[in-house]
Short mmCIF file of C-alpha atoms and ligand atoms in Angstrom, two decimals:
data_model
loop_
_atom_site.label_atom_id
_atom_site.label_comp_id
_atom_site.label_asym_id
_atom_site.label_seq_id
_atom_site.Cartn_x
_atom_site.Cartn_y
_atom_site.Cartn_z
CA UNK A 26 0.00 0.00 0.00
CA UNK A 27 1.29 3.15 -0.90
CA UNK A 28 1.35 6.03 2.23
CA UNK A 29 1.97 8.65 -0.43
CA UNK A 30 -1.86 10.99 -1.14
CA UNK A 31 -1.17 11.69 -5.04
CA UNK A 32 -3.40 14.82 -5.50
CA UNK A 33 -4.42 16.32 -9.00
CA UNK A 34 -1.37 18.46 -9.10
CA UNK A 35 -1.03 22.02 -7.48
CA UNK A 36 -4.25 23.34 -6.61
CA UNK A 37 -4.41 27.16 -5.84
CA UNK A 38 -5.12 27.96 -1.84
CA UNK A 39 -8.67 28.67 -1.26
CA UNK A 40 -8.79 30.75 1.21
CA UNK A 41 -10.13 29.58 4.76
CA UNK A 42 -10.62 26.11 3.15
CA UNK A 43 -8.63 24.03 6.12
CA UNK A 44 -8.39 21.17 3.63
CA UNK A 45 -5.97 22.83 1.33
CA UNK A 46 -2.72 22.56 2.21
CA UNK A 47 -0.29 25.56 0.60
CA UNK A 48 3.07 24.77 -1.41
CA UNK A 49 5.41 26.72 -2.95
CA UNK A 50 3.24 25.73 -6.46
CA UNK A 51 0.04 26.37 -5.55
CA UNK A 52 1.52 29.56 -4.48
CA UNK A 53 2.77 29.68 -8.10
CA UNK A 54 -0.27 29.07 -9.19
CA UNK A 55 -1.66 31.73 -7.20
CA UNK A 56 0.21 34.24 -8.92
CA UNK A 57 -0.65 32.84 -12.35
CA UNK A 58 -4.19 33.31 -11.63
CA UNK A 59 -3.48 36.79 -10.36
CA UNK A 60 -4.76 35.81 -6.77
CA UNK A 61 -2.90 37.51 -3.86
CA UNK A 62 -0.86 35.83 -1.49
CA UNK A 63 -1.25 36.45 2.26
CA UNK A 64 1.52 36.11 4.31
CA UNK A 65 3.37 36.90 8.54
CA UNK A 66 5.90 36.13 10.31
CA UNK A 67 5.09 33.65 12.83
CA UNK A 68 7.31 32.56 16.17
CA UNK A 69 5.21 30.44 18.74
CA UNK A 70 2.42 28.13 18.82
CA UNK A 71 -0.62 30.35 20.10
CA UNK A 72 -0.17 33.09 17.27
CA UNK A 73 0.81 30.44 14.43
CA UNK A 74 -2.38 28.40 15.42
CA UNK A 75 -4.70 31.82 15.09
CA UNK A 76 -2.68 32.82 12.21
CA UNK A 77 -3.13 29.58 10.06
CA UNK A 78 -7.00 29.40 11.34
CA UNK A 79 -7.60 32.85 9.83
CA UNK A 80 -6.49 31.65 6.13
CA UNK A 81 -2.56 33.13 5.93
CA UNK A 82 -1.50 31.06 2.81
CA UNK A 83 2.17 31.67 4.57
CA UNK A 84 3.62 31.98 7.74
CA UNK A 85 7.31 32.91 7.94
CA UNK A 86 10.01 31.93 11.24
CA UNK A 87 11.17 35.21 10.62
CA UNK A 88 14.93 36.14 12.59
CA UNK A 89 12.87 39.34 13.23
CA UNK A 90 11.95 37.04 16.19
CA UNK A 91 15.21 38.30 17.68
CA UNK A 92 13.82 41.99 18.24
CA UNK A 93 10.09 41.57 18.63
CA UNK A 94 9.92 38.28 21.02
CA UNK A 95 13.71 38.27 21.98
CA UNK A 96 14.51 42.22 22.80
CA UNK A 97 17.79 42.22 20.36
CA UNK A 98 18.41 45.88 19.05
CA UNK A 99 18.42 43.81 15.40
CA UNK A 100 18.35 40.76 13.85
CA UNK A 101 21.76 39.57 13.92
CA UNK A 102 22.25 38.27 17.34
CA UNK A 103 19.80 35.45 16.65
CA UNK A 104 21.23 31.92 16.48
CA UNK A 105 20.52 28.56 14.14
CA UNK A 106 19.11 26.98 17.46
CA UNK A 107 16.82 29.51 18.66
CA UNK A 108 15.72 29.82 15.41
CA UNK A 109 15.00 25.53 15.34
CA UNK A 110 13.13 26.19 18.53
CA UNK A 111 10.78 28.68 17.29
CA UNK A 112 10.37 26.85 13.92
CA UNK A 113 9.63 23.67 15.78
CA UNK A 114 6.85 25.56 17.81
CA UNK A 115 5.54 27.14 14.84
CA UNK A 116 5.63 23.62 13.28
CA UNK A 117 3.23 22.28 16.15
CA UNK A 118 0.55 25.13 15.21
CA UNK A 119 0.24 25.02 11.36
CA UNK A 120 -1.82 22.67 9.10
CA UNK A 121 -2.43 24.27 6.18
CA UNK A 122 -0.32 27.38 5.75
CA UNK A 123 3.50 27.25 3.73
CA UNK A 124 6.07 27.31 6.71
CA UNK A 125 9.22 28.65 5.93
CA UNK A 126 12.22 29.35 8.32
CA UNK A 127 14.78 32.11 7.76
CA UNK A 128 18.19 31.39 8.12
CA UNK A 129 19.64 33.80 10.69
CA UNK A 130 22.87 35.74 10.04
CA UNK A 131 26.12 33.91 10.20
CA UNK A 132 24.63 30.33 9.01
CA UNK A 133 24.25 30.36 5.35
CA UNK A 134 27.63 32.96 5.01
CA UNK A 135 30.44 30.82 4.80
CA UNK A 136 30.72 27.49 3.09
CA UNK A 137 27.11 26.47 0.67
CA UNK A 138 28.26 22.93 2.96
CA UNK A 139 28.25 24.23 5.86
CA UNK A 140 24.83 26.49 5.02
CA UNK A 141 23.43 23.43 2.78
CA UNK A 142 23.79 21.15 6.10
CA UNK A 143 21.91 24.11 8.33
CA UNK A 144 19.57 24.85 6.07
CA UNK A 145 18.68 20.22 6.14
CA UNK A 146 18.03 20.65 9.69
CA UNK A 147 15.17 23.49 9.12
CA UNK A 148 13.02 20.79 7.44
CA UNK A 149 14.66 17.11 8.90
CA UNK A 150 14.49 18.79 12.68
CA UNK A 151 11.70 22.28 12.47
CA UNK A 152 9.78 20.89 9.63
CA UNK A 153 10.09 23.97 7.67
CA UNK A 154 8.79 23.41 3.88
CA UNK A 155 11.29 26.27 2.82
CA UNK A 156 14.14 28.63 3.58
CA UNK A 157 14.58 32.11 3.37
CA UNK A 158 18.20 33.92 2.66
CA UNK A 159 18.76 36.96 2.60
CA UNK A 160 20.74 38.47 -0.73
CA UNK A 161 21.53 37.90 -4.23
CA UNK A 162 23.53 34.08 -3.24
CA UNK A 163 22.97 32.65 -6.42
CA UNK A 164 25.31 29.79 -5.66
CA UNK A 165 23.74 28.72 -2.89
CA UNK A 166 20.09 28.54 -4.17
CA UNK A 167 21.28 26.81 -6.97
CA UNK A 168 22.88 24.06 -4.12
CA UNK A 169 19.60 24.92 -1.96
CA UNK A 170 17.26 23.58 -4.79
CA UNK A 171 19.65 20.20 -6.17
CA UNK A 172 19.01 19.56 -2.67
CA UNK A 173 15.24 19.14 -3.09
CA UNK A 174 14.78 22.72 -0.17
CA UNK A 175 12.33 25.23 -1.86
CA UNK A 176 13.89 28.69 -1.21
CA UNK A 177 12.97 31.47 -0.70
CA UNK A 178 14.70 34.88 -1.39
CA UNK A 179 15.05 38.37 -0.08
CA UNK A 180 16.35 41.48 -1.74
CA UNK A 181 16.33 45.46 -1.45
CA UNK A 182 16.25 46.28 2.42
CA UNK A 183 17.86 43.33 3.75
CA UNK A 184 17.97 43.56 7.63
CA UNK A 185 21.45 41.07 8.13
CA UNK A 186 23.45 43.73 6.06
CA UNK A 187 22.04 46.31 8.71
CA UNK A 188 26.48 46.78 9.13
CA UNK A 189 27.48 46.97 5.84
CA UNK A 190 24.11 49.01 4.96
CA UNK A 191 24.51 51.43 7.89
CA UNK A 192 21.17 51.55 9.00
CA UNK A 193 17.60 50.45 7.78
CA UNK A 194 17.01 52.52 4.69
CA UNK A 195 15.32 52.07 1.44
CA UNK A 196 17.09 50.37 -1.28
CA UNK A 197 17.12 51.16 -5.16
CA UNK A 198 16.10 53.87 -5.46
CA UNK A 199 18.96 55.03 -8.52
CA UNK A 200 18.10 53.90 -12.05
CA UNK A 201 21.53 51.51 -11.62
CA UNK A 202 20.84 50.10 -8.60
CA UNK A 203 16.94 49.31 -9.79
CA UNK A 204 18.77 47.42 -12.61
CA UNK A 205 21.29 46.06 -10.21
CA UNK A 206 17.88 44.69 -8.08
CA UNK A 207 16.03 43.31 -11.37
CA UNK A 208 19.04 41.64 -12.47
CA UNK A 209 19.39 40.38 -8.92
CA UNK A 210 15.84 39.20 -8.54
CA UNK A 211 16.00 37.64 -12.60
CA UNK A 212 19.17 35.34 -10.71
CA UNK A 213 17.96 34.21 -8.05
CA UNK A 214 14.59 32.80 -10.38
CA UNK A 215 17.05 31.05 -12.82
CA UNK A 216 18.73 29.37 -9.65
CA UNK A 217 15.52 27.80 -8.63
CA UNK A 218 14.06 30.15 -5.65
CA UNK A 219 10.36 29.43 -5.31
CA UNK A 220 9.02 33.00 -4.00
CA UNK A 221 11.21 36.57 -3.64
CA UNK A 222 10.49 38.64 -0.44
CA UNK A 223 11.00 42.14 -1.46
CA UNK A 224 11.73 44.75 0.98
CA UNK A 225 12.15 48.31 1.93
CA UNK A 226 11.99 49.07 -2.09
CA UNK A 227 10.26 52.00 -4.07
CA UNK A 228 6.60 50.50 -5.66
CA UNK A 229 8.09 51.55 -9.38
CA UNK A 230 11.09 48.62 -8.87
CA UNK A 231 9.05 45.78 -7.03
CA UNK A 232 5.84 46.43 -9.65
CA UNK A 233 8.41 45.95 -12.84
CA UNK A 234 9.82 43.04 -10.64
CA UNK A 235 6.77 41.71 -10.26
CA UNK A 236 5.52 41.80 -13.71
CA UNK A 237 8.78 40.07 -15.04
CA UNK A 238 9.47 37.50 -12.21
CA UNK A 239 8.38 34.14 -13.13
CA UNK A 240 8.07 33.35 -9.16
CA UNK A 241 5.72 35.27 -6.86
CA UNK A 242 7.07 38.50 -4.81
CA UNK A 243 6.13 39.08 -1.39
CA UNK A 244 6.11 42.62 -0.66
CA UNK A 245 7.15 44.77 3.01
CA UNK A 246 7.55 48.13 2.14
CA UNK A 247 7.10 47.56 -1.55
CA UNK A 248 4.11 49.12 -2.51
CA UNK A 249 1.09 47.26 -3.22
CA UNK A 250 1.95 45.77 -6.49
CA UNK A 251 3.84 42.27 -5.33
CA UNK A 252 1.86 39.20 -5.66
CA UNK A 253 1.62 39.00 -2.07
CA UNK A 254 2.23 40.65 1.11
CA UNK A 255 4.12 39.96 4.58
CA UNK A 256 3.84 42.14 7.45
CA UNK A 257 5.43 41.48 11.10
CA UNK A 258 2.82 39.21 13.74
CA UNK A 259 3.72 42.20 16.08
CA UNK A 260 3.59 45.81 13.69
CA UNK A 261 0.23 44.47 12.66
CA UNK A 262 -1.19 44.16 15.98
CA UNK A 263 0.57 46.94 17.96
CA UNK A 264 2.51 44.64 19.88
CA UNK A 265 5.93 47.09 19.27
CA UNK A 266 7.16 49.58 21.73
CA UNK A 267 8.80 52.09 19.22
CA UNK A 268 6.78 54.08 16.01
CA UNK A 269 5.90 52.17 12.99
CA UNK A 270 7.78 52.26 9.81
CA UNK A 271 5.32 53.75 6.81
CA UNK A 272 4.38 50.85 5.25
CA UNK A 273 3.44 49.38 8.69
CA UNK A 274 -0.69 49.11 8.99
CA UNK A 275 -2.12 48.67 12.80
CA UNK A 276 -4.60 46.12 11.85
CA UNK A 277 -5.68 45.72 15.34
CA UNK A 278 -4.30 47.46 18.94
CA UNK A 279 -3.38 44.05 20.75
CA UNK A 280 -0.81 46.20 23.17
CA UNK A 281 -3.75 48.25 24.34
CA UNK A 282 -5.89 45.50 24.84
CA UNK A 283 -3.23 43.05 27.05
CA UNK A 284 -1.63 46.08 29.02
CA UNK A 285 -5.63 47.20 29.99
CA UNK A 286 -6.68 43.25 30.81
CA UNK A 287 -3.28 42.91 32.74
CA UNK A 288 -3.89 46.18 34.50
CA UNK A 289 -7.74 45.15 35.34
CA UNK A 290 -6.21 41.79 36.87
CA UNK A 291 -3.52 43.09 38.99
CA UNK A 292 -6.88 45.52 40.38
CA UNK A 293 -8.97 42.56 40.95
CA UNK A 294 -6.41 40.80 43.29
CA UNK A 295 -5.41 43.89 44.96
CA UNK A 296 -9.12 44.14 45.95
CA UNK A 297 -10.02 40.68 46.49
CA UNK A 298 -11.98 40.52 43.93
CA UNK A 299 -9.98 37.80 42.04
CA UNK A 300 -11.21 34.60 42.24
CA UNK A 301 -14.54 34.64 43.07
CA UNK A 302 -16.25 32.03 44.63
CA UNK A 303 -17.57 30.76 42.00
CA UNK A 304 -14.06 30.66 40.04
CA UNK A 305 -12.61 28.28 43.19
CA UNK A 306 -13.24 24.68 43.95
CA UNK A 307 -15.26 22.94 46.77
CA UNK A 308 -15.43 20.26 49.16
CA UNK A 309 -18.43 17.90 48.26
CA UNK A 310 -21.00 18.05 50.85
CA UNK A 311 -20.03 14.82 52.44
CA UNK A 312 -16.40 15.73 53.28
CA UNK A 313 -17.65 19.28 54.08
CA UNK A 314 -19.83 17.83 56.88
CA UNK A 315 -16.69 15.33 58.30
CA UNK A 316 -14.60 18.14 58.38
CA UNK A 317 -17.35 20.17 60.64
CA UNK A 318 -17.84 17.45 62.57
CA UNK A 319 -14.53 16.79 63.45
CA UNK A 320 -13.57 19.91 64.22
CA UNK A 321 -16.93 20.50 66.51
CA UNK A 322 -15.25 17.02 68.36
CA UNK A 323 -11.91 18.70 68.62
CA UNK A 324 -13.63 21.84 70.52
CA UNK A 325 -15.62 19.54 72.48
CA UNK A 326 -12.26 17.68 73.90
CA UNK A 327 -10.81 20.62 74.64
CA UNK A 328 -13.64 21.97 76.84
O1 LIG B 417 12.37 38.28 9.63
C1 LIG B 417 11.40 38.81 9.09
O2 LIG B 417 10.41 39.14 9.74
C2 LIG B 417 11.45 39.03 7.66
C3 LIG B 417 10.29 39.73 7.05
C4 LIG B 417 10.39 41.17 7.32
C5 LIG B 417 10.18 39.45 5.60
O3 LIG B 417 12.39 38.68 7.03
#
């Protein structure tokens, strides 16, 4: 008996439909049939669980997870194991959305070995269905896909070259460096990456990217002519402690809402008020009476 489910080829994500599990070509075919492609960042099991129940065709381990859940100034502290941890978590939550795990800084920058062997234990030990690197390693995608991992890649703002970049600004925005970025983007394609993250770049670049990429774009700070959008678990829900880049949209103010129900609870035991008795537990009746009556026998011997 065979344990392999041979489906009718890549159907596109419906969204909502729990049945429909994404991949890198129904996302493909998503873009061929001009739908758009939702996709976050994703880091534990709670959010990833909500995230894939509301429809998110993608959820991304992104090594932003180093500022927003682990307090680093950027993204570069975070390390391969951390990033396993969180991917395994993630992992836990999701049935139907694409997982894919970013490779944090210092892991994929040396030997395509010693990054090809990394980027194994994403899927053999997180179960991540893709990678994400950041830059135009056209090398290493090329190694990447022989070895059977869907990547994905990232151009124009890239947050690991924070150093080199000196600071988080917007890239390409010179007629050479747009070409540099389309040639860029054209490369990583012919090497076999299955979807392009493009950041922090003007709309003009990422909508002629777009139209001439054979893979889908993913857009953050890209203007709204990508095949898809990704937006941090933590900009869109207010969940930041420092003002939102432009292309950031509040979609919902989760950091109002915790800090007040935090606030009401710490009130509610200060005043007694929390638990009620309704919210604690009881003696049955039977061991409630014992209890009286041995305690009415105890005063009784010592009278
Ligand atoms: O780590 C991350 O959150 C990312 C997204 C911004 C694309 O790489």
């Amino acid at each position: 008996m065979s344990v392999t489910n041979f489906t009718g080829g890549a159907k596109p994500p419906s969204p909502g439909d729990p049945d429909t599990k994404v991949t890198v070509s129904a996302l493909a075919e998503m873009k061929r049939q001009g739908k758009p492609i939702s996709a976050l960042t994703a880091y534990d099991y709670s959010s990833s669980r909500l995230a894939d129940e509301a429809g998110v065709d993608l959820l991304l381990v992104g090594d932003s997870l180093a500022m927003v859940v682990l307090g680093h100034e950027n993204t570069m502290a975070v390390t391969l194991d951390e990033m396993l941890h969180h991917t395994r978590a993630v992992r836990r939550a999701v049935r139907r959305a694409l997982i894919v795990a970013d490779m944090p800084f210092g892991s994929y920058h040396g030997a395509v070995t010693e990054a090809l062997a990394n980027a194994v234990r994403f899927v053999k030990e997180a179960g991540a269905e893709a990678v994400k690197i950041e830059g135009p390693r056209v090398e290493l995608v090329r190694a990447l896909t022989e070895a059977e991992i869907p990547v994905v890649g990232h151009l124009g703002l890239t947050p690991q070259s924070i150093l080199r970049m000196g600071g988080y600004r917007v890239q390409a925005r010179t007629a050479d460096t747009a070409n540099q970025l389309k040639a860029n983007a054209q490369a990583l394609a012919d090497a076999g990456a299955g979807l392009l993250v493009l950041e922090g770049i003007p709309r003009e670049v990422a909508a002629e990217i777009t139209a001439e990429s054979p893979i889908p774009t993913i857009g953050i700070g890209a203007g709204p002519d990508c095949d898809g959008q990704i937006l941090v678990f933590h900009d869109l829900l207010n969940l930041t402690f420092a003002p939102a880049a432009k292309f950031v949209r509040r979609f919902a103010d989760a950091g109002l809402l915790i800090r007040s129900a935090i606030e009401h609870y710490r009130e509610d035991v200060e005043h007694r008020a929390f638990p009620s008795d309704e919210e604690s537990y009881h003696l049955p009746k039977a061991a409630k009476e014992s209890m009286a009556a041995a305690a009415k026998n105890h005063v009784l011997r010592q009278a």
